[in-house]
Each structure stands twice: as structure tokens, then as C-alpha cells.
XYZ file of C-alpha atoms in Angstrom:
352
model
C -21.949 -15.967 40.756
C -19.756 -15.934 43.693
C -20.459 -13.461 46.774
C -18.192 -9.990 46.683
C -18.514 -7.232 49.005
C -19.322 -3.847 47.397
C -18.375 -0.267 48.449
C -19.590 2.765 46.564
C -16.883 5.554 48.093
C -18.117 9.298 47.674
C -14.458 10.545 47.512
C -10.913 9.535 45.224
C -9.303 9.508 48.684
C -12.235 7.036 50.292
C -11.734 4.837 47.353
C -7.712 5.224 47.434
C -7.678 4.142 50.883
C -10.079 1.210 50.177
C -7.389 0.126 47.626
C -4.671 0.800 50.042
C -6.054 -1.367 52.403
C -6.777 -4.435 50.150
C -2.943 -4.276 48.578
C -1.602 -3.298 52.544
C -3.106 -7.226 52.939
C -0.855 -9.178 50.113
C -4.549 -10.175 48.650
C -3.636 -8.888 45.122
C -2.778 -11.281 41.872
C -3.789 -10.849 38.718
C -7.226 -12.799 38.675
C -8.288 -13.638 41.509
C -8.115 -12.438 45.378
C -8.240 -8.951 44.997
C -10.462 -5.488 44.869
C -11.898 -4.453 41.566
C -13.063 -1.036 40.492
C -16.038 -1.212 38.429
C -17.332 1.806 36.700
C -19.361 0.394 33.770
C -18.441 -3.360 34.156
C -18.693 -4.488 30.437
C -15.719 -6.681 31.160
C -15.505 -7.290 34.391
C -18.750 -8.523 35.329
C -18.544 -11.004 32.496
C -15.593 -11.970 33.616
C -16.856 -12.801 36.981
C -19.620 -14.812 35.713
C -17.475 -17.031 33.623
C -15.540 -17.417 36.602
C -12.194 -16.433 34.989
C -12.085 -13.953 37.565
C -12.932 -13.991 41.663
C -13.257 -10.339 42.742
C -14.273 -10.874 46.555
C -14.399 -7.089 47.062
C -16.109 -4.500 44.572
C -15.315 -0.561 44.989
C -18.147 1.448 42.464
C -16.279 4.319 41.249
C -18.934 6.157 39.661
C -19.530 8.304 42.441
C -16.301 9.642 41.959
C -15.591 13.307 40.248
C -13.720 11.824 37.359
C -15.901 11.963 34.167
C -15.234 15.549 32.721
C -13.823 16.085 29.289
C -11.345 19.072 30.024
C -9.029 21.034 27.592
C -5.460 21.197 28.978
C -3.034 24.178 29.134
C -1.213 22.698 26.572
C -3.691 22.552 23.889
C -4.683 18.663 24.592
C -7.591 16.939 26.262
C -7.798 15.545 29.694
C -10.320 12.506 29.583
C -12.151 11.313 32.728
C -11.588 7.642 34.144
C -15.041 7.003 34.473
C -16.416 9.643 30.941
C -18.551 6.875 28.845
C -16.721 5.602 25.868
C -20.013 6.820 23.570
C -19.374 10.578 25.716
C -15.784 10.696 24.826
C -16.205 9.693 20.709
C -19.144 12.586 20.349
C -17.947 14.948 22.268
C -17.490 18.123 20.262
C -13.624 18.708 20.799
C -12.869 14.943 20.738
C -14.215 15.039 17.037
C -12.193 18.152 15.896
C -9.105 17.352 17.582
C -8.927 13.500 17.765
C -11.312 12.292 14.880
C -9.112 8.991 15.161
C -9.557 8.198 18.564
C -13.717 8.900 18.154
C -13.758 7.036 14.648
C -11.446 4.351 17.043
C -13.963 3.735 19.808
C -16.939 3.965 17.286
C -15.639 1.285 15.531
C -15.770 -1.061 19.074
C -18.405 -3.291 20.456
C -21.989 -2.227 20.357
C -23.697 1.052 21.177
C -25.483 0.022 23.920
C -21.792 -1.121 25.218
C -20.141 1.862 24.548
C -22.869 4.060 26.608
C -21.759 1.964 29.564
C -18.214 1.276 29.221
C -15.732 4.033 30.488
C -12.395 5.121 29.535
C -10.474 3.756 32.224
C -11.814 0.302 31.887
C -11.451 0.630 28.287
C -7.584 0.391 28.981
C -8.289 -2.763 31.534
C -10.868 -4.947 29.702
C -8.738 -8.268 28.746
C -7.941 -10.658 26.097
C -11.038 -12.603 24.253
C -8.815 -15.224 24.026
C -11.265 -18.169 24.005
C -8.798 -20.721 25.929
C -8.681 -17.400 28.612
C -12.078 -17.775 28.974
C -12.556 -21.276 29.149
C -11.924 -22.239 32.403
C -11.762 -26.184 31.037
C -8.484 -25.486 29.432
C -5.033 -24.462 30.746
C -3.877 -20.601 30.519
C -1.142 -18.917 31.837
C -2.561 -15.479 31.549
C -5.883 -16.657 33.835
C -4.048 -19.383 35.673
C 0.060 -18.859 35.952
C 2.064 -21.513 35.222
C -0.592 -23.976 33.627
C 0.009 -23.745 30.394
C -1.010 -22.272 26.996
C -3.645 -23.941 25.321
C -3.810 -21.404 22.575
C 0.507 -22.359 21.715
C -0.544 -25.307 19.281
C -4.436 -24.886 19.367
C -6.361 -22.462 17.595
C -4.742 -19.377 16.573
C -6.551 -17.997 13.849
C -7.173 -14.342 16.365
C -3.354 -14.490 17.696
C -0.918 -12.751 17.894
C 1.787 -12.577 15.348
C 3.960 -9.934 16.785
C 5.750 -9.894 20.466
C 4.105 -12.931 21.648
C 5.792 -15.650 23.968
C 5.789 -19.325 24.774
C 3.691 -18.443 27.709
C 1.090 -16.520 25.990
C -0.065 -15.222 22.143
C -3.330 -13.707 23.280
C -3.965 -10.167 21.512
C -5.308 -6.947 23.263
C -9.253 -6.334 22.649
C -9.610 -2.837 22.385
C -9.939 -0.259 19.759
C -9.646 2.773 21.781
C -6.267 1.784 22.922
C -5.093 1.582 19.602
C -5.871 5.244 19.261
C -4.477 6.769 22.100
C -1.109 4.734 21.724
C -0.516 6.622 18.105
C -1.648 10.089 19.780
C 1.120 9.278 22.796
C -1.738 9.616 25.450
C -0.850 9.585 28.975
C -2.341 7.661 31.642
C -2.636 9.208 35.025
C -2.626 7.282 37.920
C -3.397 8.010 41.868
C -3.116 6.070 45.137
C -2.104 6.740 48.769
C 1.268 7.097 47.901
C 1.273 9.862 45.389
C -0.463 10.419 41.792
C 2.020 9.803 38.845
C 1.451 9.573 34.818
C 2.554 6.403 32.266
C 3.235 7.398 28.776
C 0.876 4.941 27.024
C 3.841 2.628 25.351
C 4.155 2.233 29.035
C 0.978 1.058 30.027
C 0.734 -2.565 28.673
C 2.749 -4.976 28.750
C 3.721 -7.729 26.323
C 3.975 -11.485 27.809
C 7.722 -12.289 28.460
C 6.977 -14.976 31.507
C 3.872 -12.988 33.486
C 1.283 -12.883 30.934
C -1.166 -12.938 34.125
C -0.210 -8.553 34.299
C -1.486 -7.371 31.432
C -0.082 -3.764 32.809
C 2.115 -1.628 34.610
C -0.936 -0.215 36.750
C 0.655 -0.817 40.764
C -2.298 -2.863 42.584
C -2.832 0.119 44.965
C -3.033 2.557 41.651
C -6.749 4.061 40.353
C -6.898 5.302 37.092
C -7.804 9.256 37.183
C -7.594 10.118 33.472
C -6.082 9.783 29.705
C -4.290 12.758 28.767
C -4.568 13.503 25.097
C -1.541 15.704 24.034
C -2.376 18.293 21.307
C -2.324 16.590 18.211
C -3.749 19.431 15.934
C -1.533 18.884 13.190
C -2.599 15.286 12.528
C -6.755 16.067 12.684
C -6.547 16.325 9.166
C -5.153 13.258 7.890
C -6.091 10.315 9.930
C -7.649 6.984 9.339
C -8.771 4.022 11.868
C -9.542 1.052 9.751
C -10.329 -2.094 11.487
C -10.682 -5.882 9.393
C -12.845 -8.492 11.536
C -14.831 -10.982 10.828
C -18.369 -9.410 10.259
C -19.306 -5.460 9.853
C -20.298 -4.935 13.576
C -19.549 -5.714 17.268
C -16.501 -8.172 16.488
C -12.642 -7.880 17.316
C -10.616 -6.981 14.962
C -8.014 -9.338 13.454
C -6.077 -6.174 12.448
C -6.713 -2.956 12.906
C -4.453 0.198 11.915
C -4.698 3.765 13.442
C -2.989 6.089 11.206
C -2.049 9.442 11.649
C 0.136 12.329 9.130
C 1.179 15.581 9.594
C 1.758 16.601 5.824
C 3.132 19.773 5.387
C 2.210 22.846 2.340
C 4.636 21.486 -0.137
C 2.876 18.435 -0.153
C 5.572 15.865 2.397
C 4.883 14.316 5.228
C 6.543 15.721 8.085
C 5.545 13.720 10.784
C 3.538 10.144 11.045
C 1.935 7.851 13.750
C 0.759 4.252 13.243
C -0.157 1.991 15.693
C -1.707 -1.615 15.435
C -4.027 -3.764 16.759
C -5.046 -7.686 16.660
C -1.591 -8.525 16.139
C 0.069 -8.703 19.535
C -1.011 -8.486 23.528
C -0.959 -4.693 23.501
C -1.008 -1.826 20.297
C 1.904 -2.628 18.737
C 3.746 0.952 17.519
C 7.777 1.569 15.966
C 8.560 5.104 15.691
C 11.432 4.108 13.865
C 9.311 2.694 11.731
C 6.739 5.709 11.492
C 10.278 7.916 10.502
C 10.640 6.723 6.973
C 7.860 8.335 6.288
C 9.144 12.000 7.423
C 10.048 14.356 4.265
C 8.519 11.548 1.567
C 5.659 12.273 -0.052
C 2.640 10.035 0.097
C 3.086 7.203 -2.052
C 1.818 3.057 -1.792
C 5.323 2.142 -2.469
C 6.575 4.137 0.423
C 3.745 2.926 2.953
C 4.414 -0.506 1.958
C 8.129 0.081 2.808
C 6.692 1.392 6.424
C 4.419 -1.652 6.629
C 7.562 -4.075 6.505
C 9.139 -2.209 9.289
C 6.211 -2.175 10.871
C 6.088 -6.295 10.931
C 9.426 -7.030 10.759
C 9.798 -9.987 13.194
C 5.471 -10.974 12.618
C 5.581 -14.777 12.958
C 1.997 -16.856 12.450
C 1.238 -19.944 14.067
C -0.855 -21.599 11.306
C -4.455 -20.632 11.254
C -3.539 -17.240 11.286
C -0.560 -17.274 9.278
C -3.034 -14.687 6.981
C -2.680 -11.870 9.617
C 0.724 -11.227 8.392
C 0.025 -10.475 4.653
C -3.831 -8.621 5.918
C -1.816 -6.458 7.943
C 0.467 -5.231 5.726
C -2.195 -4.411 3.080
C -4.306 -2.837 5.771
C -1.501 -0.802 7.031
C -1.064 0.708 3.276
C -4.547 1.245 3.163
C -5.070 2.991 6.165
C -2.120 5.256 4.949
C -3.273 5.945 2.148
C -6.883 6.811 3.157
C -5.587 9.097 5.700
C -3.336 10.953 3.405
C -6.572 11.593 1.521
C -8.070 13.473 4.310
C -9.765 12.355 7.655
C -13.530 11.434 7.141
C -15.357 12.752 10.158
C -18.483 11.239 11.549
C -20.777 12.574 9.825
C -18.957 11.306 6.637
C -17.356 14.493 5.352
C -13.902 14.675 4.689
C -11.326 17.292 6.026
C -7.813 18.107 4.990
C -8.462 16.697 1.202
C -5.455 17.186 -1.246
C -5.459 18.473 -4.604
């Protein structure tokens, strides 16, 4: 372990301005040289060990006033930076009104790891690519310009969709996949102002910096995930995830899917968004319109699950992802046209 200093600020502004000051001295690239919030440190703090990343400066945020679960004004949910992944799937209005997002994060890591991890570092935690972690092997995402050791090695957890020549790591996280088919907002704060990133926004895909896995500014804290109100799709969602054993793996593909179907029976409105398959949830709305005024049908969501992966190239060993995707993408379709099952295994919003 390498020596960091460590500040525990009372205040957003105290912890802003110990931000400020570390991005004010040029120290901040993607890995190394520069100030880390920690709140539960389920990524980070491995990271550090491994020595992937050197975080000379530590700022604890869990001081700070940002782990409420509020209702909005406009009939969404404003989740806290620092609520507790575990918090945020059983609370009581996350499960009524976003049963995809809580059957999302349930369906990540361990319990004991999603008591400690928070939402905001949910959206930071990085690639388990194991070339990123191996700091043996050359990786453009942990060391710029060294090379991709994954481009030609093994790729059997890839990506297959929007990767580069620099880098065909995947994103990690379930919850993400969630809150990019509800259109979640993340809002942001430093010295300079606060401002909020429509989720599509957030993460990036490769291109030639696969080192900045987002648009977060380095002087930027997370404050919250807005959840806009998504009533209409509480009763037909599914989050199915395919990995390699039942628990506490990544998935290789994972589908969040969402309907709005209307009296007489057609959908009016869809969201689907992916995970596994690229380095952040992959999500077409043009895609996601071919399913507006059909009725639910296998055929149809198979048509949805080309569009989906049009452009899906494999690399070999996981030259399978393309074919598992497109059946999962049907399935978790179908399944959620059949009614959300809740947590406590009931279903809601079951057709005749």
C-alpha cells in the first residue's frame, strides 16, 4: 500500500474546495496523481492495493449530507451520492416505482458489498478487465499509450459493441444498466457551479482516451442520480443478467427492459439498455421505437434485438456474446411483457 493523505470534510463546500484545490494544481489524470472521493471504497481501495491506481490524497465523503432517498416535484426520485446500494434497492418507493433498477443492483456483487458500496461510486467503479488489473501487462485504459493486451489476448468478457483499437474493456456495473433505460440524471457540483448529465452522457466509450471512463470534470463531486418518473413502465420490466455462475460474477450480458403497454393490449413506449457488451450500457432509442404501437410478440423483439446489435463484432473467445445477447434481449422482453416480478417474487401488471 502506498501512503495517501486523508481528509474527512464536514461540508459539500469543504470537500468542493479540497477538489478545487487538487485540480487548481494540474495533479489530475485518470489513474494516478490525483484526489479520490471514497464513500464505501469497494473499488477503489482494491484498486489501490493492486496498484492500478496511486491516489496520494483521499477526501471521505461520508460525512457529507448526501444519502437521502427524496421524491421529486416531478413525480421521480432523487438518490443520494453516498445512499448504500442495498438502501437504494429496498427502499419502499425504489421497489414500487423502479422495480428494475432494485431487481438491477440486487442482481450485483455480494450483499455484504452492496451494504457498503454507494450510488455514486456505483457509476465510477471500473472495468474488471483482467489485463487492467494486471499491472504486468500493457493497457491503455490504466497506462495511456501502452498498449492493449486484451486486442488479440483473451476476450471471452469483451466487448462486442463500440469498442476501439485502444481498448474493448466492458463496464462492470449492473446498476448503471438500470438507470441508463430509466434516463436518470446525474448531478454534479464543484466550485464553479452544480450542473446535471443525462446518463447517455455520463460514460464514455473508448475512441483514443480509454484512460476517462467519463464525462465527470476532475473538480466535479457527484451529489445525486435523479430518477425521472417512470410510473408507466413499473409494471412491465425485467433485468436479466447471464454470467458465469448464479452469484457475485459480471455479467457477460445483461438486459434491462422496460414497456409501457397500453389497455388495448400495444406497446406504447419501450426502454432497453445493455450490459457486458461494450465500455458503458449500450442503449438505441431508435431501436427501442419499433416496438411502439406492436403488440408483444418474439418475432417482433427479435427484430428489436438486431437493431439493438447491429454493428456487434466478437474477437474470438467471445464471438458467443453476440448470439447470447440477442436471445437474452428477447427474453428479457418477453418476461417483462409478462409483468414485473417484484422482490418478494410476486408479479405485477400480468396480462390476460
Amino acid at each position: 500500500m502506498n501512503p495517501f493523505a486523508y481528509d474527512r470534510p464536514a461540508t459539500v463546500d469543504a470537500a468542493l474546495r479540497a477538489i478545487a484545490a487538487n485540480a487548481d494544481a494540474g495533479g489530475a489524470t485518470a489513474n494516478q496523481n490525483e484526489i479520490r472521493m471514497v464513500a464505501g471504497g469497494t473499488n477503489l481501495l482494491d484498486l489501490m492495493k493492486e496498484g492500478v491506481t496511486l491516489a496520494p490524497h483521499l477526501v471521505d465523503i461520508n460525512r457529507l449530507p448526501l444519502d437521502g432517498i427524496e421524491e421529486t416535484p416531478g413525480g421521480g426520485l432523487l438518490l443520494g451520492a453516498t445512499a448504500r446500494n442495498a438502501d437504494t434497492a429496498w427502499h419502499p418507493l425504489v421497489e414500487q416505482r423502479y422495480p428494475l433498477l432494485s431487481a438491477a443492483i440486487l442482481a450485483g456483487a455480494s450483499p455484504q458489498l452492496r451494504n457498503m458500496a454507494s450510488n455514486g461510486g456505483n457509476l465510477l467503479q471500473r472495468t474488471r478487465c483482467w489485463y487492467f488489473y494486471d499491472v504486468a501487462t500493457p493497457c491503455n485504459k490504466r497506462a495511456p499509450g501502452s498498449g492493449c493486451a486484451a486486442n488479440g489476448g483473451i476476450t471471452r468478457q469483451h466487448a462486442i459493441l463500440g469498442a476501439s483499437e485502444q481498448c474493448i474493456a466492458t463496464h462492470p456495473s449492473d446498476m448503471c444498466v438500470a438507470l441508463a433505460a430509466l434516463e436518470a440524471v446525474v448531478h454534479v457540483q464543484s466550485v464553479r457551479g452544480r450542473r446535471a448529465i443525462p446518463f447517455a452522457e455520463f460514460h464514455r466509450l473508448p475512441g483514443d482516451r480509454p484512460d476517462v471512463d467519463t464525462t465527470l470534470a476532475p473538480d466535479e463531486l457527484i451529489t445525486g442520480i435523479e430518477l425521472p418518473d417512470a410510473a408507466r413502465f413499473a409494471r412491465h420490466s425485467a433485468y436479466l443478467k447471464l454470467r458465469e455462475r448464479l452469484s457475485y460474477a459480471f455479467a457477460l450480458v445483461s438486459v434491462a427492459a422496460a414497456l409501457d403497454i397500453g389497455a388495448d393490449g400495444t406497446i406504447t413506449a419501450a426502454r432497453i439498455a445493455l450490459g457486458g457488451v461494450a465500455h458503458k450500457p449500450w442503449r438505441l432509442p431508435e431501436a427501442e421505437r419499433l416496438l411502439e404501437g406492436a403488440r408483444p410478440d418474439d418475432a417482433v423483439f427479435a427484430g428489436v434485438a438486431d437493431a439493438l446489435l447491429q454493428g456487434a463484432v466478437g474477437r474470438g473467445a467471445n464471438d458467443f456474446k453476440i448470439p447470447l445477447a440477442h436471445n437474452a434481449i428477447v427474453r428479457a422482453l418477453h418476461v417483462a411483457s409478462q409483468g414485473t416480478v417484484t422482490n418478494q417474487g410476486t408479479r405485477q401488471g400480468e396480462r390476460e
